[in-house]
Amino acid sequence: MLLSLVLHTYSMRYVLPAAVMMGTAPTYMLAWGAWRLLSAVLPARFYREVDDRLYTIYQSMVLFFFENYTGVQVIIYGDLPKNKENVIYLSNHQCTVDWIIADMLAIRQNALGHVRYVLKDGLKWLPLYGWYFSQHGGVYVKRSANFNEKEMRAKLRAQMKAETPMYLVIFPEGTRYNPEIPKVIADSQSFAEKEGLAILKHVLTPRVKATHVAIDTMKDYLDAVYDVTVAYEGTVDHKGQRKLAPSMTEFLCKECPRVHIFIDRIELKDIPEEQMYMRRWLHERFEIKDKLLIEFYDAKDSKRRNKFPGKSVHSKLSLKKTLPSLLFLDLKKCELCIRVS
């Protein structure tokens, strides 16, 4: 009986956030759909401005649950600018919460509505979200030989023509680093060795195509590239071996006490233009990530574990940035339910 109560209490931690987020999604999509129809005869720039505002409202509500509700401590290292910029955001990838981490940084720059993703093609079939991400300026790409460079360039050029603010999130590894699937890690390391590249332990060998196309297409439009390294506390077992990073459900169940984010802002002039040289540069950036993560997970001195080197800031997100969106969307959902009934 007691065990059942404990399990029930545990599950309720994510039932409320999931119910609210999924429950308000139809209301959001109706509002967005109405604006999409109304803006059909307007310049693309006007559509984007309102779309970004709507996206900010919804994602602020999402962040209420992922930050304020969970109470997770967000520890930031490095040089995150206070002002919004047009950027490409390159990060290591280990779980779906990585998408939310990009939002966490963007809202601190007042750029939440500008977040757009480069995602693998299969994700476009996600109910509601898959199609909407594309409409919001996201880009779906296929891997290796099926990668459509022309299509990606065309979409990015359309965004620039519409003067769309850009916070383009790319996960160059192409898939998640999952310690429970050692074959993927081993294959990645074998490929690096075959290509004469450094073998990486805590990240996968990055793929350069999407990164190169994005930077090359938008080099005169971007202000910088953000190189972001993310580590979640509580992802090492009692033997010191790395465990799977938290899923969104586990994160909402407050299983991650702290998330550590290291940001390195890179000027475009410091990035090679040719793909061959950019590939080497990108791998070197992932070598730096790997060293940071080795220090985080494997430092011999236990006092140096569970943190990145250098100065850090415990960045707490104000309820003023999230609670109004939660209340607004819930109110609109209630109004819609009353009208339907």
PDB file of C-alpha atoms in Angstrom, residues 10-15 17-18 21 61-75 94-105 108 230-235 244-261 315 317:
ATOM      1  CA  TYR A  10       6.069  10.082  -8.073  1.00  0.00           C
ATOM      2  CA  SER A  11       3.996   9.726 -11.250  1.00  0.00           C
ATOM      3  CA  MET A  12       1.883  12.775 -10.355  1.00  0.00           C
ATOM      4  CA  ARG A  13       4.989  14.934 -10.554  1.00  0.00           C
ATOM      5  CA  TYR A  14       4.873  14.837 -14.338  1.00  0.00           C
ATOM      6  CA  VAL A  15       1.154  14.235 -14.876  1.00  0.00           C
ATOM      7  CA  PRO A  17       2.931  19.462 -16.334  1.00  0.00           C
ATOM      8  CA  ALA A  18       2.160  17.013 -19.141  1.00  0.00           C
ATOM      9  CA  MET A  21       1.377  21.433 -21.795  1.00  0.00           C
ATOM     10  CA  MET A  61       4.850  28.185 -20.198  1.00  0.00           C
ATOM     11  CA  VAL A  62       6.938  25.081 -20.924  1.00  0.00           C
ATOM     12  CA  LEU A  63       9.897  26.626 -19.104  1.00  0.00           C
ATOM     13  CA  PHE A  64       7.700  27.340 -16.082  1.00  0.00           C
ATOM     14  CA  PHE A  65       7.497  23.585 -15.582  1.00  0.00           C
ATOM     15  CA  PHE A  66      11.061  22.696 -16.570  1.00  0.00           C
ATOM     16  CA  GLU A  67      12.635  25.394 -14.367  1.00  0.00           C
ATOM     17  CA  ASN A  68      10.281  26.955 -11.813  1.00  0.00           C
ATOM     18  CA  TYR A  69       8.264  23.800 -11.105  1.00  0.00           C
ATOM     19  CA  THR A  70      11.206  21.387 -10.950  1.00  0.00           C
ATOM     20  CA  GLY A  71      13.415  23.804  -9.036  1.00  0.00           C
ATOM     21  CA  VAL A  72      16.418  22.658 -11.074  1.00  0.00           C
ATOM     22  CA  GLN A  73      19.519  24.784 -10.595  1.00  0.00           C
ATOM     23  CA  VAL A  74      20.865  26.134 -13.898  1.00  0.00           C
ATOM     24  CA  ILE A  75      24.613  26.728 -13.634  1.00  0.00           C
ATOM     25  CA  GLN A  94      22.265  13.213 -25.051  1.00  0.00           C
ATOM     26  CA  CYS A  95      18.491  13.483 -24.442  1.00  0.00           C
ATOM     27  CA  THR A  96      15.305  15.323 -25.439  1.00  0.00           C
ATOM     28  CA  VAL A  97      15.824  17.805 -22.591  1.00  0.00           C
ATOM     29  CA  ASP A  98      18.659  19.253 -24.704  1.00  0.00           C
ATOM     30  CA  TRP A  99      15.945  21.004 -26.736  1.00  0.00           C
ATOM     31  CA  ILE A 100      14.731  22.699 -23.558  1.00  0.00           C
ATOM     32  CA  ILE A 101      18.278  23.784 -22.631  1.00  0.00           C
ATOM     33  CA  ALA A 102      18.377  25.932 -25.774  1.00  0.00           C
ATOM     34  CA  ASP A 103      15.150  27.583 -24.607  1.00  0.00           C
ATOM     35  CA  MET A 104      16.659  28.151 -21.149  1.00  0.00           C
ATOM     36  CA  LEU A 105      19.528  30.145 -22.641  1.00  0.00           C
ATOM     37  CA  ARG A 108      17.781  34.790 -20.690  1.00  0.00           C
ATOM     38  CA  VAL A 230      25.688  20.495 -21.415  1.00  0.00           C
ATOM     39  CA  ALA A 231      26.042  18.110 -18.471  1.00  0.00           C
ATOM     40  CA  TYR A 232      23.321  16.812 -16.163  1.00  0.00           C
ATOM     41  CA  GLU A 233      24.097  15.978 -12.558  1.00  0.00           C
ATOM     42  CA  GLY A 234      23.023  12.568 -11.332  1.00  0.00           C
ATOM     43  CA  THR A 235      24.009  10.736 -14.511  1.00  0.00           C
ATOM     44  CA  LEU A 244      21.556   7.724 -19.522  1.00  0.00           C
ATOM     45  CA  ALA A 245      20.723  11.440 -19.355  1.00  0.00           C
ATOM     46  CA  PRO A 246      17.235  12.269 -18.044  1.00  0.00           C
ATOM     47  CA  SER A 247      14.209  12.064 -20.301  1.00  0.00           C
ATOM     48  CA  MET A 248      11.677  14.885 -20.201  1.00  0.00           C
ATOM     49  CA  THR A 249       9.507  12.793 -17.892  1.00  0.00           C
ATOM     50  CA  GLU A 250      12.386  12.114 -15.500  1.00  0.00           C
ATOM     51  CA  PHE A 251      13.408  15.764 -15.575  1.00  0.00           C
ATOM     52  CA  LEU A 252       9.886  16.845 -14.670  1.00  0.00           C
ATOM     53  CA  CYS A 253       9.973  14.280 -11.842  1.00  0.00           C
ATOM     54  CA  LYS A 254      12.847  16.347 -10.422  1.00  0.00           C
ATOM     55  CA  GLU A 255      15.493  13.667 -10.941  1.00  0.00           C
ATOM     56  CA  CYS A 256      18.094  16.201 -12.100  1.00  0.00           C
ATOM     57  CA  PRO A 257      19.129  18.587  -9.306  1.00  0.00           C
ATOM     58  CA  ARG A 258      21.435  20.740 -11.448  1.00  0.00           C
ATOM     59  CA  VAL A 259      22.223  21.248 -15.116  1.00  0.00           C
ATOM     60  CA  HIS A 260      25.595  22.713 -16.090  1.00  0.00           C
ATOM     61  CA  ILE A 261      25.925  24.725 -19.310  1.00  0.00           C
ATOM     62  CA  SER A 315      21.065  31.627 -13.005  1.00  0.00           C
ATOM     63  CA  LEU A 317      14.663  32.239 -13.954  1.00  0.00           C
TER      64      LEU A 317
END
